Tab-separated table of C-alpha atoms and ligand atoms in Angstrom:
chain	number	residue	atom	x	y	z
D	3	MET	CA	99.905	-120.066	66.417
D	4	ALA	CA	97.741	-120.185	63.302
D	5	LEU	CA	99.171	-121.698	60.170
D	6	VAL	CA	99.258	-119.055	57.494
D	7	ALA	CA	100.416	-119.832	53.971
D	8	GLY	CA	103.139	-117.656	52.469
D	9	MET	CA	104.411	-116.959	48.986
D	10	ARG	CA	107.773	-115.581	48.007
D	11	VAL	CA	107.923	-112.393	45.992
D	12	GLY	CA	111.485	-111.240	45.470
D	13	SER	CA	113.080	-111.560	48.881
D	14	ARG	CA	109.797	-111.170	50.759
D	15	VAL	CA	107.476	-113.888	51.916
D	16	LEU	CA	104.004	-112.523	51.491
D	17	PHE	CA	101.005	-113.704	53.314
D	18	ARG	CA	98.398	-115.311	51.030
D	19	PRO	CA	95.176	-113.874	52.418
D	20	TRP	CA	92.951	-116.278	50.549
D	21	ALA	CA	94.728	-119.305	51.984
D	22	TRP	CA	92.160	-119.730	54.739
D	23	LEU	CA	89.096	-119.301	52.549
D	24	PRO	CA	86.835	-122.350	52.482
D	25	GLY	CA	88.018	-124.980	50.006
D	26	ALA	CA	85.216	-124.456	47.502
D	27	ALA	CA	85.933	-120.757	47.177
D	28	LEU	CA	89.692	-121.046	47.058
D	29	GLY	CA	90.202	-122.008	43.407
D	30	ARG	CA	87.789	-119.383	42.154
D	31	LYS	CA	89.196	-116.594	44.320
D	32	GLU	CA	92.768	-117.480	43.528
D	33	SER	CA	92.231	-117.589	39.783
D	34	ALA	CA	90.159	-114.406	39.918
D	35	ALA	CA	92.963	-112.714	41.803
D	36	ARG	CA	95.315	-113.558	38.958
D	37	GLY	CA	93.037	-112.595	36.083
D	38	ARG	CA	92.703	-109.249	34.387
D	39	VAL	CA	90.247	-106.783	35.760
D	40	GLY	CA	88.683	-105.445	32.555
D	41	ALA	CA	86.129	-102.655	32.347
D	42	ARG	CA	83.380	-104.202	34.461
D	43	GLY	CA	83.210	-103.572	38.156
D	44	PHE	CA	84.372	-106.361	40.399
D	45	GLY	CA	85.047	-106.828	44.011
D	46	SER	CA	83.777	-108.815	46.885
D	47	GLN	CA	81.143	-108.513	49.509
D	48	ARG	CA	83.068	-105.880	51.458
D	49	VAL	CA	85.242	-104.198	48.830
D	50	LEU	CA	83.686	-102.713	45.710
D	51	VAL	CA	85.996	-101.956	42.822
D	52	GLU	CA	84.882	-99.665	40.020
D	53	PRO	CA	87.540	-99.830	37.320
D	54	ASP	CA	88.056	-97.202	34.637
D	55	PRO	CA	90.597	-98.945	32.404
D	56	ALA	CA	90.641	-96.104	29.882
D	57	ALA	CA	91.825	-93.730	32.595
D	58	GLY	CA	94.051	-96.383	34.178
D	59	ILE	CA	92.403	-95.979	37.552
D	60	ALA	CA	89.983	-97.761	39.838
D	61	VAL	CA	87.829	-96.521	42.676
D	62	MET	CA	87.900	-98.913	45.599
D	63	LYS	CA	85.062	-98.551	48.086
D	64	LEU	CA	85.068	-100.183	51.491
D	65	LYS	CA	81.626	-101.564	52.170
D	66	SER	CA	81.483	-103.267	55.515
D	67	PRO	CA	78.602	-101.604	57.358
D	68	PRO	CA	78.029	-100.027	59.701
D	69	VAL	CA	81.516	-98.529	60.141
D	70	ASN	CA	84.042	-100.367	57.917
D	71	SER	CA	85.830	-101.742	60.952
D	72	LEU	CA	88.770	-103.789	59.730
D	73	SER	CA	87.640	-107.331	60.406
D	74	LEU	CA	89.732	-110.271	59.225
D	75	GLU	CA	87.295	-110.689	56.340
D	76	LEU	CA	87.557	-107.055	55.262
D	77	LEU	CA	91.366	-107.141	55.498
D	78	THR	CA	91.424	-110.302	53.394
D	79	GLU	CA	89.146	-108.962	50.690
D	80	PHE	CA	91.004	-105.649	50.680
D	81	VAL	CA	94.361	-107.332	50.034
D	82	ILE	CA	92.885	-109.551	47.299
D	83	SER	CA	91.396	-106.568	45.444
D	84	LEU	CA	94.586	-104.602	45.834
D	85	GLU	CA	96.697	-107.427	44.487
D	86	LYS	CA	94.383	-107.870	41.537
D	87	LEU	CA	94.758	-104.221	40.528
D	88	GLU	CA	98.476	-104.186	41.277
D	89	ASN	CA	99.003	-107.175	38.959
D	90	ASP	CA	97.050	-105.684	36.076
D	91	LYS	CA	99.208	-103.313	34.053
D	92	THR	CA	96.111	-101.399	32.947
D	93	PHE	CA	95.950	-99.722	36.332
D	94	ARG	CA	98.197	-96.932	37.547
D	95	GLY	CA	96.172	-95.522	40.404
D	96	ILE	CA	93.474	-96.262	42.973
D	97	ILE	CA	91.109	-93.899	44.738
D	98	LEU	CA	90.296	-95.376	48.089
D	99	THR	CA	87.028	-94.345	49.681
D	100	SER	CA	84.092	-95.586	51.749
D	101	ASP	CA	80.662	-96.828	50.826
D	102	CYS	CA	79.466	-96.419	54.437
D	103	PRO	CA	77.874	-93.004	55.012
D	104	GLY	CA	79.751	-90.850	57.489
D	105	VAL	CA	82.601	-93.256	58.189
D	106	PHE	CA	85.758	-93.869	56.173
D	107	SER	CA	86.813	-96.653	58.532
D	108	ALA	CA	86.432	-97.087	62.299
D	109	GLY	CA	89.856	-98.728	62.378
D	110	LEU	CA	90.707	-102.166	63.591
D	111	ASP	CA	87.733	-104.281	64.487
D	112	LEU	CA	87.599	-104.320	68.260
D	113	MET	CA	85.714	-107.610	68.164
D	114	GLU	CA	88.794	-109.231	66.583
D	115	MET	CA	90.868	-108.081	69.536
D	116	CYS	CA	88.508	-108.974	72.373
D	117	GLY	CA	87.903	-112.328	73.986
D	118	LYS	CA	89.675	-114.392	71.322
D	119	ASN	CA	92.582	-116.828	71.641
D	120	PRO	CA	96.282	-116.135	70.939
D	121	ALA	CA	96.175	-117.989	67.582
D	122	HIS	CA	93.377	-115.726	66.436
D	123	TYR	CA	95.199	-112.583	67.559
D	124	ALA	CA	98.318	-113.741	65.675
D	125	GLU	CA	96.365	-114.436	62.512
D	126	TYR	CA	94.589	-111.116	62.763
D	127	TRP	CA	97.745	-109.109	63.350
D	128	LYS	CA	99.503	-110.776	60.439
D	129	ALA	CA	96.637	-109.674	58.209
D	130	VAL	CA	96.894	-106.095	59.531
D	131	GLN	CA	100.636	-106.081	58.842
D	132	GLU	CA	100.093	-107.466	55.365
D	133	LEU	CA	97.581	-104.816	54.381
D	134	TRP	CA	99.861	-102.042	55.639
D	135	LEU	CA	102.885	-103.432	53.758
D	136	ARG	CA	100.919	-103.821	50.537
D	137	LEU	CA	99.473	-100.331	50.716
D	138	TYR	CA	102.614	-98.609	51.912
D	139	LEU	CA	104.797	-100.167	49.218
D	140	SER	CA	102.234	-100.090	46.431
D	141	ASN	CA	103.559	-99.095	43.023
D	142	LEU	CA	100.196	-97.561	42.209
D	143	VAL	CA	99.256	-93.988	43.022
D	144	LEU	CA	96.934	-94.237	46.006
D	145	ILE	CA	94.630	-91.353	46.827
D	146	ALA	CA	92.377	-91.423	49.868
D	147	ALA	CA	89.022	-89.747	49.344
D	148	ILE	CA	88.087	-89.532	53.019
D	149	ASN	CA	84.344	-89.165	53.186
D	150	GLY	CA	83.802	-89.895	56.858
D	151	ALA	CA	85.333	-90.341	60.298
D	152	CYS	CA	88.810	-91.785	60.123
D	153	PRO	CA	90.165	-92.905	63.508
D	154	ALA	CA	93.055	-95.256	64.369
D	155	GLY	CA	93.462	-98.059	61.815
D	156	GLY	CA	91.296	-96.060	59.391
D	157	CYS	CA	93.730	-93.192	59.696
D	158	LEU	CA	96.646	-95.596	59.200
D	159	ILE	CA	95.172	-96.761	55.899
D	160	SER	CA	94.780	-93.188	54.701
D	161	LEU	CA	98.358	-92.413	55.770
D	162	THR	CA	99.671	-95.135	53.462
D	163	CYS	CA	98.181	-93.247	50.526
D	164	ASP	CA	100.148	-90.746	48.472
D	165	TYR	CA	97.561	-87.998	48.960
D	166	ARG	CA	94.573	-87.424	51.245
D	167	VAL	CA	91.450	-85.420	50.446
D	168	LEU	CA	89.124	-84.955	53.436
D	169	ALA	CA	85.474	-83.881	53.339
D	170	ASP	CA	84.837	-80.719	55.312
D	171	ASN	CA	82.535	-81.973	58.050
D	172	PRO	CA	83.339	-81.464	61.745
D	173	LYS	CA	82.304	-85.060	62.445
D	174	TYR	CA	84.991	-86.385	60.112
D	175	VAL	CA	87.864	-86.473	62.542
D	176	ILE	CA	91.139	-88.188	61.734
D	177	GLY	CA	94.021	-89.393	63.868
D	178	LEU	CA	95.689	-92.218	65.738
D	179	ASN	CA	93.633	-92.252	68.946
D	180	GLU	CA	94.915	-95.566	70.335
D	181	THR	CA	95.881	-94.128	73.732
D	182	LEU	CA	92.236	-93.190	74.336
D	183	LEU	CA	91.474	-96.908	74.245
D	184	GLY	CA	94.327	-97.665	76.642
D	185	ILE	CA	96.391	-99.253	73.869
D	186	VAL	CA	99.608	-98.241	72.177
D	187	ALA	CA	100.069	-97.553	68.482
D	188	PRO	CA	102.752	-99.973	67.237
D	189	PHE	CA	106.064	-98.557	65.977
D	190	TRP	CA	105.081	-98.844	62.311
D	191	PHE	CA	101.862	-96.887	62.897
D	192	LYS	CA	104.014	-94.269	64.618
D	193	ASP	CA	106.596	-94.272	61.812
D	194	THR	CA	103.895	-93.795	59.187
D	195	LEU	CA	102.556	-90.800	61.096
D	196	VAL	CA	106.003	-89.285	61.707
D	197	ASN	CA	106.787	-89.615	57.995
D	198	THR	CA	103.639	-87.629	57.273
D	199	ILE	CA	103.414	-84.898	59.913
D	200	GLY	CA	106.853	-84.848	61.530
D	201	HIS	CA	108.192	-85.904	64.901
D	202	ARG	CA	107.008	-83.209	67.296
D	203	THR	CA	103.434	-83.074	66.018
D	204	SER	CA	103.278	-86.874	66.059
D	205	GLU	CA	104.560	-87.013	69.608
D	206	ARG	CA	101.744	-84.760	70.800
D	207	ALA	CA	99.097	-86.339	68.578
D	208	LEU	CA	99.992	-89.898	69.600
D	209	GLN	CA	100.283	-89.321	73.333
D	210	LEU	CA	97.035	-87.379	73.501
D	211	GLY	CA	95.269	-89.610	70.967
D	212	ILE	CA	94.162	-86.519	69.076
D	213	LEU	CA	91.397	-86.867	66.514
D	214	PHE	CA	91.799	-83.785	64.339
D	215	PRO	CA	88.797	-82.051	62.766
D	216	PRO	CA	89.299	-81.096	59.099
D	217	ALA	CA	90.830	-77.605	59.450
D	218	GLU	CA	93.348	-78.793	62.063
D	219	ALA	CA	94.094	-81.959	60.099
D	220	LEU	CA	94.975	-79.776	57.153
D	221	GLN	CA	97.045	-77.457	59.283
D	222	VAL	CA	99.222	-80.229	60.752
D	223	GLY	CA	99.551	-81.965	57.379
D	224	MET	CA	97.533	-85.038	58.288
D	225	VAL	CA	95.559	-84.424	55.083
D	226	ASP	CA	96.553	-82.556	51.937
D	227	LYS	CA	93.239	-80.959	51.030
D	228	VAL	CA	89.887	-80.280	52.682
D	229	VAL	CA	86.946	-79.775	50.349
D	230	PRO	CA	83.139	-79.638	50.586
D	231	GLU	CA	81.697	-83.095	50.987
D	232	ASP	CA	80.216	-83.235	47.487
D	233	GLN	CA	83.605	-82.467	45.925
D	234	VAL	CA	85.712	-85.172	47.566
D	235	GLN	CA	85.487	-87.601	44.675
D	236	SER	CA	85.994	-85.036	41.899
D	237	THR	CA	88.943	-83.520	43.747
D	238	ALA	CA	90.501	-86.957	44.196
D	239	LEU	CA	90.098	-87.547	40.453
D	240	SER	CA	91.790	-84.303	39.489
D	241	VAL	CA	94.628	-84.887	41.967
D	242	MET	CA	94.997	-88.364	40.472
D	243	ALA	CA	95.335	-86.873	36.981
D	244	GLN	CA	98.161	-84.691	38.227
D	245	TRP	CA	100.004	-87.618	39.822
D	246	LEU	CA	99.516	-89.760	36.716
D	247	SER	CA	101.139	-87.089	34.570
D	248	ILE	CA	104.463	-88.175	36.104
D	249	PRO	CA	106.211	-91.117	34.424
D	250	ASP	CA	105.455	-94.221	36.502
D	251	HIS	CA	108.970	-95.555	36.657
D	252	ALA	CA	110.510	-92.385	38.090
D	253	ARG	CA	107.640	-91.848	40.518
D	254	GLN	CA	107.640	-95.462	41.711
D	255	LEU	CA	111.381	-95.520	42.348
D	256	THR	CA	111.117	-92.251	44.234
D	257	LYS	CA	108.226	-93.551	46.334
D	258	ASN	CA	110.153	-96.691	47.119
D	259	MET	CA	113.235	-94.687	48.056
D	260	MET	CA	111.145	-92.618	50.483
D	261	ARG	CA	109.300	-95.558	52.077
D	262	LYS	CA	111.442	-98.675	51.924
D	263	ALA	CA	113.406	-98.121	55.123
D	264	THR	CA	110.189	-97.671	57.108
D	265	ALA	CA	108.617	-100.794	55.615
D	266	ASP	CA	111.814	-102.813	56.107
D	267	ARG	CA	111.749	-102.116	59.829
D	268	LEU	CA	108.556	-104.146	60.050
D	269	VAL	CA	109.545	-106.739	57.427
D	270	LYS	CA	112.638	-107.562	59.503
D	271	GLN	CA	110.660	-108.168	62.664
D	272	ARG	CA	107.217	-109.301	61.617
D	273	ASP	CA	107.213	-112.343	63.863
D	274	SER	CA	108.356	-110.505	66.959
D	275	ASP	CA	105.845	-107.751	66.223
D	276	ILE	CA	103.122	-110.408	66.126
D	277	GLN	CA	104.346	-111.880	69.402
D	278	ASN	CA	104.375	-108.428	70.998
D	279	PHE	CA	100.848	-107.780	69.820
D	280	VAL	CA	99.571	-111.153	71.045
D	281	GLY	CA	101.231	-110.677	74.445
D	282	PHE	CA	99.946	-107.131	74.789
D	283	ILE	CA	96.382	-107.703	73.645
D	284	SER	CA	96.008	-110.865	75.745
D	285	ARG	CA	96.696	-109.010	78.986
D	286	ASP	CA	93.709	-108.875	81.303
D	287	SER	CA	94.146	-105.134	81.813
D	288	ILE	CA	94.103	-104.478	78.049
D	289	GLN	CA	91.101	-106.715	77.496
D	290	LYS	CA	89.325	-104.826	80.238
D	291	SER	CA	90.161	-101.431	78.675
D	292	LEU	CA	88.861	-102.583	75.296
D	293	GLN	CA	85.661	-103.933	76.832
D	294	VAL	CA	85.091	-100.620	78.628
D	295	TYR	CA	85.672	-98.717	75.377
D	296	LEU	CA	83.281	-100.978	73.460
D	297	GLY	CA	80.705	-100.521	76.227
D	298	LYS	CA	81.006	-96.732	75.893
D	299	LEU	CA	80.566	-96.939	72.120
D	300	ARG	CA	77.408	-98.989	72.583
D	301	GLN	CA	76.069	-96.745	75.384
D	302	LYS	CA	76.412	-93.700	73.141
D	303	LYS	CA	73.193	-94.785	71.468
D	304	GLY	CA	71.166	-95.526	74.578
J	24	LIG	C1	103.204	-103.827	71.449
J	24	LIG	C2	102.201	-103.743	70.348
J	24	LIG	C3	100.900	-103.287	70.889
J	24	LIG	C4	99.823	-103.214	69.856
J	24	LIG	C5	98.575	-102.730	70.476
J	24	LIG	C6	97.362	-102.730	69.618
J	24	LIG	C7	97.403	-101.741	68.558
J	24	LIG	C8	96.047	-101.563	67.947
J	24	LIG	C9	96.104	-100.622	66.912
J	24	LIG	C10	95.059	-99.977	66.336
J	24	LIG	C11	93.845	-99.744	67.036
J	24	LIG	C12	92.574	-99.535	66.319
J	24	LIG	O1	92.372	-99.283	65.163
J	24	LIG	S1	91.397	-99.817	67.459
J	24	LIG	C13	89.930	-99.144	66.813
J	24	LIG	C14	89.839	-97.715	67.232
J	24	LIG	N1	88.649	-97.145	66.675
J	24	LIG	C15	87.965	-96.207	67.289
J	24	LIG	O2	88.307	-95.729	68.347
J	24	LIG	C16	86.696	-95.790	66.620
J	24	LIG	C17	85.518	-96.257	67.376
J	24	LIG	N2	84.275	-95.913	66.690
J	24	LIG	C18	83.776	-94.678	66.665
J	24	LIG	O3	84.326	-93.726	67.179
J	24	LIG	C19	82.468	-94.514	65.958
J	24	LIG	O4	81.889	-95.783	65.805
J	24	LIG	C20	82.584	-93.846	64.579
J	24	LIG	C21	82.935	-92.357	64.750
J	24	LIG	C22	83.606	-94.531	63.713
J	24	LIG	C23	81.215	-93.931	63.868
J	24	LIG	O5	80.216	-93.401	64.718
J	24	LIG	P1	78.682	-93.763	64.445
J	24	LIG	O6	77.895	-92.974	65.431
J	24	LIG	O7	78.378	-93.612	63.012
J	24	LIG	O8	78.562	-95.320	64.737
J	24	LIG	P2	78.511	-96.057	66.162
J	24	LIG	O9	79.525	-95.508	67.080
J	24	LIG	O10	77.089	-96.053	66.628
J	24	LIG	O11	78.958	-97.533	65.772
J	24	LIG	C24	78.103	-98.429	65.084
J	24	LIG	C25	78.405	-99.823	65.564
J	24	LIG	O12	79.747	-100.137	65.207
J	24	LIG	C26	80.479	-100.534	66.375
J	24	LIG	N3	81.880	-100.121	66.213
J	24	LIG	C27	82.349	-98.889	66.061
J	24	LIG	N4	83.669	-98.889	65.908
J	24	LIG	C28	84.057	-100.177	65.981
J	24	LIG	C29	85.308	-100.846	65.886
J	24	LIG	N5	86.478	-100.172	65.691
J	24	LIG	N6	85.335	-102.169	66.003
J	24	LIG	C30	84.202	-102.874	66.202
J	24	LIG	N7	82.965	-102.303	66.292
J	24	LIG	C31	82.900	-100.965	66.175
J	24	LIG	C32	79.775	-99.802	67.503
J	24	LIG	O13	80.052	-100.425	68.734
J	24	LIG	C33	78.347	-99.942	67.081
J	24	LIG	O14	77.952	-101.266	67.385
J	24	LIG	P3	76.473	-101.617	67.903
J	24	LIG	O15	75.552	-101.218	66.780
J	24	LIG	O16	76.499	-103.081	68.169
J	24	LIG	O17	76.259	-100.807	69.137
């Protein structure tokens, strides 16, 4: 099992994502994570942050080409940027979008889940859990400006947001398609979906691994608005203005009231969830399914 540093916030022990960064970078990253953001853009190699302090918002762009798959590095940088904005009182909202043309995020990085050892799987899964907890319980208004395909873990990230705007392009499908890979969406993925689209629709969507095109995504409530591609950002900004017109305190308490029970289910069993993941993903049959799926993705080009 990998050694992962933790820090206590209230009653929760939070994972410190920068704890495994190389020694030289650690001091700089840690102090940067605690500093104020200011008006200039910041970010890291894989997460661009464009702050607008006057408006109290920041646009966060995932930039891990080609498909923003959620590698350990991307998860780490994502959490650091999120924490930095969360800790700076200037900011009340984040628009989350992609810098990779045509893809919001391809979901979890399959390379992190194939052919690695149990310690790696544990470390990886802890980072996935941490990102979900941070996003799901964020005090900030989070709006997903979904400007590309949004399968599996990508969809999960968008589902943690308070509002989803999807670009109207038939290629930009969204959903939890885990079963198509021969894997099972964990209970907290399922809970996040059920909280968004309801039990019956989730049951069908999860079992069949449905990736919804925009009109259907809107119809089932997977997204809140579908707009022409060139209006995704401006729509997200105007939706943000509406959400920010609500007093923060009342909105935050309401959000917490709606989401806490779901988040607590994972918080109470993080370790066993990690063990379940490690056991599941290490199975030969699952490794084989993932390899076959990766092979198909690669063949698509040939
Ligand atoms: C008891 C507990 C059990 C817990 C079980 C585990 C739970 C796991 C939970 C979540 C699962 C996931 O999130 S798994 C990831 C699922 N993702 C997908 O199915 C999406 C796969 N990708 C695509 O469909 C497409 O790539 C795309 C639509 C996103 C983009 O298409 P496009 O044509 O633009 O790009 P390519 O397909 O050519 O891809 C380019 C390049 O990227 C590689 N790639 C794509 N997706 C991933 C990925 N998720 N991880 C790693 N790599 C990925 C693809 O193979 C290409 O690579 P090469 O250039 O080397 O060929």
